[in-house]
Amino acid sequence: MSTGSDVDPAEETIFTWGAPPLKFGAGASDEIGFDMAQFGVERVLVLTDPGVAALGIPQRVAENLKRYGITAEVFDGVHIEPSDAAFERAVEYARAQGPWDGFVAVGGGSAIDTAKAVNLLTSCSGELMDYVNKPIGRAEVPPHQLKPLVAVPTTAGTGAESTAMCVLDVLSMKVKTGISHWRLRPTLAVVDPLLTMSLPPEVTASAGMDIVCHALESYTAKWYGDSGRRKPEERVTYCGSNPVSDLWCERALELIAKSFRRAVHGGAEDVEARTDMMMAATFAGMGFGNSGVHIPHANGYPIAGMVKDYRPAGYPQDEPMVPHGQAVSLTAPEAFRFSFPSAPERHLRAAELLAPRTERLPDPVEQLPQVLVDLMRDIGIPNGIGAVGYGESDVPDLVPGTMKQQRLLSTCPRPVGEEEIERILLRSVNNW
Amino acid sequence: MSTGSDVDPAEETIFTWGAPPLKFGAGASDEIGFDMAQFGVERVLVLTDPGVAALGIPQRVAENLKRYGITAEVFDGVHIEPSDAAFERAVEYARAQGPWDGFVAVGGGSAIDTAKAVNLLTSCSGELMDYVNKPIGRAEVPPHQLKPLVAVPTTAGTGAESTAMCVLDVLSMKVKTGISHWRLRPTLAVVDPLLTMSLPPEVTASAGMDIVCHALESYTAKWYGDSGRRKPEERVTYCGSNPVSDLWCERALELIAKSFRRAVHGGAEDVEARTDMMMAATFAGMGFGNSGVHIPHANGYPIAGMVKDYRPAGYPQDEPMVPHGQAVSLTAPEAFRFSFPSAPERHLRAAELLAPRTERLPDPVEQLPQVLVDLMRDIGIPNGIGAVGYGESDVPDLVPGTMKQQRLLSTCPRPVGEEEIERILLRSVNNW
């Protein structure tokens, strides 16, 4: 088609991008009955976790659906940080109680990701491992369109309402992996900041750091054009940073700069700060969901997965956990020291967007780490992996968990091996 | 759902936004066979106009489809600036030769808009006027999903690949109207800058001014929150400027600033400038396709529709025409003088994005008009409606054509009536 003459055939010139339609604003979640009715559905399953169910939000969604003549049931058995077993329990429930014409996910990333898997495995034949990414699963392609899925986030964090993937722990292999395919992307994202007004400061801080890392990792990810030319069938969901993901991530960082501290320290009253944070989360999702994330997220998996006895304030105290947003942010300052040489201007620009009034440090490598550390201290993020229970002697045990995340590490703008990851983890025991 | 306590129930707090998945870059149009195969289609109609067909592009798309086992035929009967009769001829052809499992539109806005209408009227029952906007048509809602439609623009201009509407002339009523519904949005936008390398400078200039107007009109459109609260069933495709449309339009203006003059004056050789212009067109479409346009586009309809004997260089000379991009830009400087008081900061910011190195004029009202006039002079756009054949005495005849565009004028940030339109047209006979 193309004249081709100006383009090196070995160089990648193409990027891909996708996002769900968005309904955004205070009260948006009161219109889900109308929105679902547009898809001609009659019977809808609302998926949520017990914590969100206790707030009454999914039940109100179900009532709203019923007002439009849609039969709706609530499944409140979503597990936080879901495993393959948790996904399968939800699928089993949905299959037993089905068939369903559509789904609404109400909650954080866990509820939205579980709903993606349930939608896939009730819309298409096959079992979970058929679709899970290689080499863990068989990475089969969903053979046709899934049912309508409306995603309603209740935290400003994961951006899962925007992305075309779901993450799960495979228990037998002690590894975090996922299913990635554009057909998994929600049919509609309904983002209502009022659903987040009552989030405790600690949850606001942790989830917000997930946004920060999404935006920064996407922005510093390997540039799409720096890969070799892909054939159409080789294109992946995460294609590297690109002009569209940059656009979203830059704006997400500006919103974070404006409103993150306010949302943590006075979020119960501050609709504007909550609105900015919800927008930042969704925007970062519109970005990284196409470009990818790298070292901080890869490190976050073993940091969360191998938790000893850390029990964070603001979260349920029944079992130890490192919240996802903490886990991904604790090695971010050191990771961005490592990635700095790959794209100095991008790291400096990101620092400037995140903290516009910070003066330039003599050593430019330190600019983004310093801005991050200032933010993390201000909002009460633990001081390094040491503060969530890991010492230097634990680092060798964490490294293999990171190295399993090759899907993420391949988006890193510099080649990264065990040695580099070990050094980053060691230097992240204390961040200040 | 919402606590609601902080929100004035009379005030709009919600905006909506949607965009097609995007495959962007040099050579992207060589992958359409693969992309269409993902939708499981067997028989695809490629729609184009005779000018684009003469370049061989649609035929190469059809060959690419065949390589993936898809039967493909080319319909090259798309009419530029299509009428209801032209839409109906295309629909008649598609119905007679159908059924089709999917469509590819290759061309400018006319080809893509015709394909949207053909897709609608072969996927759903009913006739054209059932779906056309009120009060011309019955504005019925497409009852279900349409067939897959891949949109492949061959000019950097309309952004029709991103939008959920199609525009047509209704001949019997001498009025331009459209069909607007999110189901019309293409399933995939394939944007390949290499397809635009051979566009003549005059076409590059005119189409590029359409981008400029999309971005500026969207950016200065009435803010979504300044409308009264809508019920879910009252929400419209064009919801006014909003944080997402702003994002796209700001970046489109930056790309225009960087590359528009280069694309006009040396576009045959300059892949980077062509790439920036294609990106600007798509980005502006991702913006205005959700927010809307206002006076310049509303004026553009009678300016194009009532053409006398203007025959622009670079275009076919067989019949008189005012190219769309010229028609919409000729009253833009004066329209932005009029809209300035509604949002002075936005007008100044837009001027700065479009011409970052221009010094501030003593009268801020003049900043954006001056930047626009500088650009239009540099790229050879005619000097006002006088240069395309209209004198002051023609203005009263043009006004009613503008006033019929209430759908667009309602997005204007200031109330606008016949008197204001008349004044804007009179002051646009010469722009410099």
Tab-separated table of N, CA, C and O in Angstrom, chain B residues 239-280:
chain	number	residue	atom	x	y	z
B	239	CYS	N	-20.743	16.699	23.437
B	239	CYS	CA	-21.137	17.120	24.784
B	239	CYS	C	-20.450	18.410	25.235
B	239	CYS	O	-20.587	18.816	26.381
B	240	GLY	N	-19.728	19.060	24.344
B	240	GLY	CA	-19.021	20.286	24.735
B	240	GLY	C	-17.582	19.978	25.129
B	240	GLY	O	-17.212	18.817	25.346
B	241	SER	N	-16.775	21.024	25.216
B	241	SER	CA	-15.359	20.805	25.539
B	241	SER	C	-15.247	20.177	26.918
B	241	SER	O	-16.089	20.404	27.798
B	242	ASN	N	-14.245	19.380	27.089
B	242	ASN	CA	-14.099	18.593	28.323
B	242	ASN	C	-12.636	18.185	28.469
B	242	ASN	O	-11.837	18.392	27.543
B	243	PRO	N	-12.259	17.639	29.616
B	243	PRO	CA	-10.820	17.386	29.838
B	243	PRO	C	-10.197	16.428	28.824
B	243	PRO	O	-8.990	16.523	28.568
B	244	VAL	N	-10.978	15.518	28.263
B	244	VAL	CA	-10.388	14.585	27.299
B	244	VAL	C	-10.284	15.214	25.918
B	244	VAL	O	-9.240	15.114	25.252
B	245	SER	N	-11.333	15.907	25.475
B	245	SER	CA	-11.230	16.545	24.149
B	245	SER	C	-10.129	17.601	24.169
B	245	SER	O	-9.396	17.764	23.185
B	246	ASP	N	-9.981	18.309	25.282
B	246	ASP	CA	-8.906	19.309	25.388
B	246	ASP	C	-7.531	18.690	25.169
B	246	ASP	O	-6.678	19.251	24.475
B	247	LEU	N	-7.325	17.553	25.802
B	247	LEU	CA	-6.051	16.846	25.718
B	247	LEU	C	-5.660	16.593	24.266
B	247	LEU	O	-4.538	16.886	23.840
B	248	TRP	N	-6.595	16.044	23.513
B	248	TRP	CA	-6.336	15.726	22.108
B	248	TRP	C	-6.131	16.988	21.284
B	248	TRP	O	-5.268	17.042	20.418
B	249	CYS	N	-6.968	17.988	21.532
B	249	CYS	CA	-6.913	19.191	20.688
B	249	CYS	C	-5.644	19.988	20.956
B	249	CYS	O	-5.043	20.543	20.037
B	250	GLU	N	-5.232	20.058	22.212
B	250	GLU	CA	-3.981	20.759	22.509
B	250	GLU	C	-2.818	20.100	21.760
B	250	GLU	O	-1.986	20.783	21.166
B	251	ARG	N	-2.753	18.780	21.796
B	251	ARG	CA	-1.645	18.114	21.121
B	251	ARG	C	-1.753	18.275	19.604
B	251	ARG	O	-0.731	18.438	18.917
B	252	ALA	N	-2.983	18.260	19.085
B	252	ALA	CA	-3.157	18.480	17.643
B	252	ALA	C	-2.608	19.847	17.255
B	252	ALA	O	-1.912	19.984	16.240
B	253	LEU	N	-2.870	20.861	18.060
B	253	LEU	CA	-2.384	22.210	17.749
B	253	LEU	C	-0.856	22.265	17.798
B	253	LEU	O	-0.216	22.921	16.965
B	254	GLU	N	-0.269	21.554	18.739
B	254	GLU	CA	1.199	21.514	18.795
B	254	GLU	C	1.791	20.867	17.539
B	254	GLU	O	2.812	21.316	17.022
B	255	LEU	N	1.149	19.802	17.089
B	255	LEU	CA	1.636	19.131	15.881
B	255	LEU	C	1.480	20.030	14.653
B	255	LEU	O	2.355	20.071	13.775
B	256	ILE	N	0.367	20.749	14.598
B	256	ILE	CA	0.133	21.703	13.513
B	256	ILE	C	1.231	22.776	13.519
B	256	ILE	O	1.792	23.129	12.475
B	257	ALA	N	1.510	23.286	14.725
B	257	ALA	CA	2.538	24.332	14.837
B	257	ALA	C	3.869	23.827	14.293
B	257	ALA	O	4.600	24.543	13.609
B	258	LYS	N	4.162	22.580	14.585
B	258	LYS	CA	5.460	22.021	14.193
B	258	LYS	C	5.543	21.749	12.691
B	258	LYS	O	6.591	21.964	12.084
B	259	SER	N	4.465	21.275	12.094
B	259	SER	CA	4.609	20.636	10.776
B	259	SER	C	3.681	21.082	9.659
B	259	SER	O	3.843	20.618	8.529
B	260	PHE	N	2.718	21.976	9.928
B	260	PHE	CA	1.756	22.290	8.868
B	260	PHE	C	2.448	22.986	7.689
B	260	PHE	O	2.316	22.575	6.532
B	261	ARG	N	3.208	24.040	7.966
B	261	ARG	CA	3.856	24.758	6.856
B	261	ARG	C	4.804	23.834	6.083
B	261	ARG	O	4.851	23.867	4.860
B	262	ARG	N	5.537	23.016	6.815
B	262	ARG	CA	6.446	22.064	6.148
B	262	ARG	C	5.688	21.102	5.246
B	262	ARG	O	6.130	20.779	4.137
B	263	ALA	N	4.545	20.612	5.726
B	263	ALA	CA	3.767	19.648	4.936
B	263	ALA	C	3.250	20.291	3.652
B	263	ALA	O	3.200	19.652	2.599
B	264	VAL	N	2.871	21.573	3.736
B	264	VAL	CA	2.375	22.256	2.534
B	264	VAL	C	3.511	22.511	1.554
B	264	VAL	O	3.390	22.235	0.357
B	265	HIS	N	4.634	23.005	2.068
B	265	HIS	CA	5.675	23.482	1.158
B	265	HIS	C	6.658	22.402	0.727
B	265	HIS	O	7.356	22.576	-0.261
B	266	GLY	N	6.722	21.289	1.458
B	266	GLY	CA	7.671	20.254	1.045
B	266	GLY	C	7.169	18.859	1.348
B	266	GLY	O	7.943	17.929	1.564
B	267	GLY	N	5.850	18.708	1.356
B	267	GLY	CA	5.227	17.463	1.824
B	267	GLY	C	5.566	16.237	1.007
B	267	GLY	O	5.509	15.122	1.515
B	268	ALA	N	5.923	16.432	-0.255
B	268	ALA	CA	6.178	15.259	-1.097
B	268	ALA	C	7.361	14.448	-0.594
B	268	ALA	O	7.467	13.248	-0.846
B	269	GLU	N	8.263	15.117	0.143
B	269	GLU	CA	9.495	14.460	0.588
B	269	GLU	C	9.530	14.242	2.096
B	269	GLU	O	10.429	13.590	2.604
B	270	ASP	N	8.603	14.850	2.814
B	270	ASP	CA	8.783	15.008	4.257
B	270	ASP	C	7.867	14.057	5.041
B	270	ASP	O	6.763	14.408	5.436
B	271	VAL	N	8.353	12.838	5.244
B	271	VAL	CA	7.532	11.826	5.934
B	271	VAL	C	7.181	12.292	7.345
B	271	VAL	O	6.067	12.077	7.831
B	272	GLU	N	8.127	12.969	8.001
B	272	GLU	CA	7.855	13.405	9.373
B	272	GLU	C	6.714	14.417	9.419
B	272	GLU	O	5.806	14.308	10.248
B	273	ALA	N	6.746	15.379	8.503
B	273	ALA	CA	5.670	16.376	8.487
B	273	ALA	C	4.326	15.721	8.157
B	273	ALA	O	3.290	16.038	8.765
B	274	ARG	N	4.329	14.798	7.210
B	274	ARG	CA	3.085	14.093	6.862
B	274	ARG	C	2.584	13.273	8.053
B	274	ARG	O	1.383	13.178	8.290
B	275	THR	N	3.515	12.673	8.765
B	275	THR	CA	3.127	11.876	9.937
B	275	THR	C	2.505	12.772	10.999
B	275	THR	O	1.452	12.448	11.572
B	276	ASP	N	3.128	13.914	11.252
B	276	ASP	CA	2.570	14.843	12.250
B	276	ASP	C	1.181	15.327	11.840
B	276	ASP	O	0.287	15.454	12.680
B	277	MET	N	1.000	15.598	10.548
B	277	MET	CA	-0.308	16.090	10.107
B	277	MET	C	-1.380	15.006	10.216
B	277	MET	O	-2.522	15.282	10.600
B	278	MET	N	-1.023	13.759	9.890
B	278	MET	CA	-1.985	12.667	10.035
B	278	MET	C	-2.343	12.483	11.505
B	278	MET	O	-3.498	12.241	11.857
B	279	MET	N	-1.318	12.597	12.354
B	279	MET	CA	-1.569	12.444	13.785
B	279	MET	C	-2.450	13.596	14.279
B	279	MET	O	-3.395	13.387	15.050
B	280	ALA	N	-2.167	14.801	13.811
B	280	ALA	CA	-2.975	15.955	14.218
B	280	ALA	C	-4.437	15.756	13.802
B	280	ALA	O	-5.359	16.051	14.578
